[in-house]
Coordinates of N, CA and C in Angstrom, one line a residue:
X1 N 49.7 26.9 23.9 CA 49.7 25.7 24.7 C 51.1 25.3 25.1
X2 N 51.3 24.9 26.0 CA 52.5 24.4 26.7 C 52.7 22.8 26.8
X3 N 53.9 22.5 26.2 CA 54.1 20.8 26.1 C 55.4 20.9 27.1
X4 N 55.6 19.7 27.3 CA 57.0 19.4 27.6 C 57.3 18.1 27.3
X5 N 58.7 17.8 27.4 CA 59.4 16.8 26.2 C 59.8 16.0 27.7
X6 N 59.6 14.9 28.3 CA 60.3 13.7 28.8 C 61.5 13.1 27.8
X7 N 62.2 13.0 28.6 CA 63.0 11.4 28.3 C 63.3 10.0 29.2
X8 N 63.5 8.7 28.7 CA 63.6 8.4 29.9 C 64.5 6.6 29.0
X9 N 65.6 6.6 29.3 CA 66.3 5.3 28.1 C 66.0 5.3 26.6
X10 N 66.3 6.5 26.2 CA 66.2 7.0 24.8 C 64.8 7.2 24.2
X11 N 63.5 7.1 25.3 CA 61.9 7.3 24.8 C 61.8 8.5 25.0
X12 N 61.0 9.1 24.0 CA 60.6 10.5 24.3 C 58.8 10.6 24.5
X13 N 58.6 11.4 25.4 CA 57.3 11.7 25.4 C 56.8 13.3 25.5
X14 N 55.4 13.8 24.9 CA 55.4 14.9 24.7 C 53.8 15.0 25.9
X15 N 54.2 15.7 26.5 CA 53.4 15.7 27.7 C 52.5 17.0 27.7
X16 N 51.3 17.7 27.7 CA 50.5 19.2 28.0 C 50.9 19.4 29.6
X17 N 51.2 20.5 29.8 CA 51.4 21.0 30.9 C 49.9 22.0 30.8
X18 N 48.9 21.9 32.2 CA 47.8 22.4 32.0 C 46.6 21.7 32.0
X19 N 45.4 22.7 31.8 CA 44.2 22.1 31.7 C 44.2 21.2 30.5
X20 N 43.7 20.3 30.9 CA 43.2 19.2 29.6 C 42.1 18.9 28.9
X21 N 42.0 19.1 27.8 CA 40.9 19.0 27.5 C 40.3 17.9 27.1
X22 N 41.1 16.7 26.7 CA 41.1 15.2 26.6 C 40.0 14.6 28.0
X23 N 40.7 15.1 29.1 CA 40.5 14.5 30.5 C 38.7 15.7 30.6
X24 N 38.7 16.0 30.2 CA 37.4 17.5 30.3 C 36.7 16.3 29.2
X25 N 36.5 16.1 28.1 CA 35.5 15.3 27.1 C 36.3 13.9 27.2
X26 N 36.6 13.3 27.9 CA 36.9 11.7 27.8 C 37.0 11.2 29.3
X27 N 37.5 12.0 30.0 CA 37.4 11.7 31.5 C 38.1 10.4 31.8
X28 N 37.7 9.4 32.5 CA 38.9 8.1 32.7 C 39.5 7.6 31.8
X29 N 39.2 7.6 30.3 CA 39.3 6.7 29.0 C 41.0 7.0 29.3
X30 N 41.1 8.7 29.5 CA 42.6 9.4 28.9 C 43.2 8.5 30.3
X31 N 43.8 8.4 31.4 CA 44.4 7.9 32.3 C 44.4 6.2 31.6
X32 N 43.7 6.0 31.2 CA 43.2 4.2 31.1 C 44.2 4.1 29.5
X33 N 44.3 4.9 28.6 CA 44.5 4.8 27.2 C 46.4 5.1 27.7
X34 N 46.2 6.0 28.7 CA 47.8 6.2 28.7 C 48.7 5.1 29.7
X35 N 47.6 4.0 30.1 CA 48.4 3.5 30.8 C 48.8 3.3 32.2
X36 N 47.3 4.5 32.6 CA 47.6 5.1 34.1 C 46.4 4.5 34.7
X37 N 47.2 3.4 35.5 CA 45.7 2.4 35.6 C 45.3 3.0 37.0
X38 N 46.0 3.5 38.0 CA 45.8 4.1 39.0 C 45.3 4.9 39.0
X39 N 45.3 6.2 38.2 CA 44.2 7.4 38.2 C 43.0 7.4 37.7
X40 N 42.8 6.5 36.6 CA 41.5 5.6 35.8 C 40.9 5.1 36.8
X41 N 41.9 4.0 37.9 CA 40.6 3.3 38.5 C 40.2 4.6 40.1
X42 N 41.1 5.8 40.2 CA 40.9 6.7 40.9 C 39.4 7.3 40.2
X43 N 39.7 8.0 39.2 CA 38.5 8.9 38.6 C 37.1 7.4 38.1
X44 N 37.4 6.6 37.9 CA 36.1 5.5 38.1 C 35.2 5.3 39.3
X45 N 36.3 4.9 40.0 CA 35.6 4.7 41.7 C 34.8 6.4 42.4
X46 N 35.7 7.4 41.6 CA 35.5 8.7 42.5 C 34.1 9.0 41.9
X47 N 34.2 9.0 40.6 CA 32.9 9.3 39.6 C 31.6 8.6 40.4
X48 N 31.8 7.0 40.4 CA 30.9 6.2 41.3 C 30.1 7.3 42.3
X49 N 31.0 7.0 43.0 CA 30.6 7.1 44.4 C 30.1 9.0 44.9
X50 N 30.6 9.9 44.3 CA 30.1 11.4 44.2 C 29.4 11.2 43.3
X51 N 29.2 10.8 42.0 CA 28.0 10.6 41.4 C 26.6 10.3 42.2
X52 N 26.9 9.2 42.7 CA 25.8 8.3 43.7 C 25.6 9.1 44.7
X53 N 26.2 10.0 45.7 CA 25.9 10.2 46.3 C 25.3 11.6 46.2
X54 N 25.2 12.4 44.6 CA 24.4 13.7 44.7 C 24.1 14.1 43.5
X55 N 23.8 12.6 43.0 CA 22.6 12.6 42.3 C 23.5 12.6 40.8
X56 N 24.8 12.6 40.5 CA 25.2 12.8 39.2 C 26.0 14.2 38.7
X57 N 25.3 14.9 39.8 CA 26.3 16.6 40.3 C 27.9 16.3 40.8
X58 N 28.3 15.5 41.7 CA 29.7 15.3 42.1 C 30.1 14.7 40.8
X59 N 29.8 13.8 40.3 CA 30.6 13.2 39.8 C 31.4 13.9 38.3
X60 N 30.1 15.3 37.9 CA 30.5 16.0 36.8 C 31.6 17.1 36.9
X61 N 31.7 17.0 39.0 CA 32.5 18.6 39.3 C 33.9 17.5 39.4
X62 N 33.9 16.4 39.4 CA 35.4 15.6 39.9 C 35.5 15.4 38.1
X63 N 34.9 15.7 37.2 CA 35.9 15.7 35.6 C 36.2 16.7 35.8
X64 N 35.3 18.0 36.1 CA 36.0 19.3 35.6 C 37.0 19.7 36.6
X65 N 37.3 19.4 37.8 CA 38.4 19.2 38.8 C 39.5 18.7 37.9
X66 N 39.4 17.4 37.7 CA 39.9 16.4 36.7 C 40.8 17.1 35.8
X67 N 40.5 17.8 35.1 CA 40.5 18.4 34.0 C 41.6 19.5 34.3
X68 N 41.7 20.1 35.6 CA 42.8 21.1 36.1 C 43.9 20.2 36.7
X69 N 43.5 19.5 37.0 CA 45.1 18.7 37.7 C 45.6 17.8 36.9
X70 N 44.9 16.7 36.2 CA 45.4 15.8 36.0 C 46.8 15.7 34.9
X71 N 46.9 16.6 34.4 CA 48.4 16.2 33.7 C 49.0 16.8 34.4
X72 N 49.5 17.6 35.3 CA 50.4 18.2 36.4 C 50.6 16.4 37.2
X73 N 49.3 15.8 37.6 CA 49.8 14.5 38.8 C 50.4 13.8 37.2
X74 N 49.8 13.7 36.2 CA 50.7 12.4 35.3 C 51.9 12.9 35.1
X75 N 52.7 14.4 35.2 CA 54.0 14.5 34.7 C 54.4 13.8 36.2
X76 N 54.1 14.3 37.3 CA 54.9 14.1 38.4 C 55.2 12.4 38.3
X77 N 53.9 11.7 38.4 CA 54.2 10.2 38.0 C 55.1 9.7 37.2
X78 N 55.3 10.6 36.2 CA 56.5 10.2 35.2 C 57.5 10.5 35.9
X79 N 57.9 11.7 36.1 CA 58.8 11.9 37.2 C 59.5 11.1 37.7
X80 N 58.4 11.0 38.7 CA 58.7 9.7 39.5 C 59.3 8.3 39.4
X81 N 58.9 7.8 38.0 CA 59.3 6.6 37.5 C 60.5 6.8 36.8
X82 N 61.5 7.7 36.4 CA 62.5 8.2 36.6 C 62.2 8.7 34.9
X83 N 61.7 9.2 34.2 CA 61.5 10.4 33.1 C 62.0 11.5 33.7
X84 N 62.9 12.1 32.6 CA 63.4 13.5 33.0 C 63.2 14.5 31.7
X85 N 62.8 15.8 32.0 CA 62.8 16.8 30.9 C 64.1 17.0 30.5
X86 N 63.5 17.0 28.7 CA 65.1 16.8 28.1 C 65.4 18.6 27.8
X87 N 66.2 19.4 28.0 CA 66.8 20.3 28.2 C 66.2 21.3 29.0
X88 N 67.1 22.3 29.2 CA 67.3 23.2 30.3 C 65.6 23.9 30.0
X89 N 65.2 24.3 28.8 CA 63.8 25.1 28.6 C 62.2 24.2 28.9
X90 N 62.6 23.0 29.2 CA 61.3 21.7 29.6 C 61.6 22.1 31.1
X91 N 63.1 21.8 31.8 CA 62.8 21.7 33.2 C 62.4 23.4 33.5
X92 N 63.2 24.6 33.3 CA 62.5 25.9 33.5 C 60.9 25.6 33.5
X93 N 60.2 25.3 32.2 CA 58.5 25.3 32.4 C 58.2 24.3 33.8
X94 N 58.8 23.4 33.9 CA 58.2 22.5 35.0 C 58.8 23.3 36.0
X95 N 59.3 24.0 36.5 CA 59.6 25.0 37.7 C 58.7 25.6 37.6
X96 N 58.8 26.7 36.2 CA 57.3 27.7 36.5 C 56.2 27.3 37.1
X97 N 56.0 26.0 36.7 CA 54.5 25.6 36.8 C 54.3 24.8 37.9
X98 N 54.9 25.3 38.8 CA 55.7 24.0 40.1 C 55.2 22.8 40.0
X99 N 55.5 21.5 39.4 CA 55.5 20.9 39.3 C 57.1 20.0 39.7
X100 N 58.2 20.0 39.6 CA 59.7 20.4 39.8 C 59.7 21.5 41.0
X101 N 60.5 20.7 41.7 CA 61.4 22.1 42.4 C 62.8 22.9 41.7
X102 N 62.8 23.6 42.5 CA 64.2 24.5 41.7 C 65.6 23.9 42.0

């Protein structure tokens, strides 16, 4: 398994790079628990509404979808909020895994 280390004003966070399996058996709880009220009320409303509209079949293919992206979008979000991988061997994995550019 593949982690990677943030930092961001002396906080460290330890991040999975990859499928999740949290987001695979918990589905919105993990985004809502971590604080990510945006992808929570994303995978709630999406669950809704492909649920509703095919019968309960969409809504189980948007966790397993879920489940391949979602910590690749939460690193980029951290990212974004200015978290940086702490040494040269965290940002190389976030290149490999394009998540980072080079």
């Amino acid at each position: 398994m593949d982690f990677v280390v943030l930092e961001k004003n002396g906080l460290r966070k330890e991040v999975k790079v990859g499928f999740s399996w949290t987001v695979f058996f918990f589905g919105l709880f993990v985004p809502l628990f971590r604080g990510d009220l945006k992808w929570a009320a994303i995978m709630f409303f999406g669950t809704i509404l492909l649920g509703f509209a095919t019968l309960g079949i969409g809504g189980a293919v948007l966790g397993i979808v879920m489940s391949f992206v979602y910590n690749k979008i939460y690193i980029k979000d951290l990212i974004e909020k200015g978290w940086n991988p702490v040494g040269e061997e965290n940002r190389l994995l976030l290149e490999e895994k394009n998540i980072i550019g080079k």
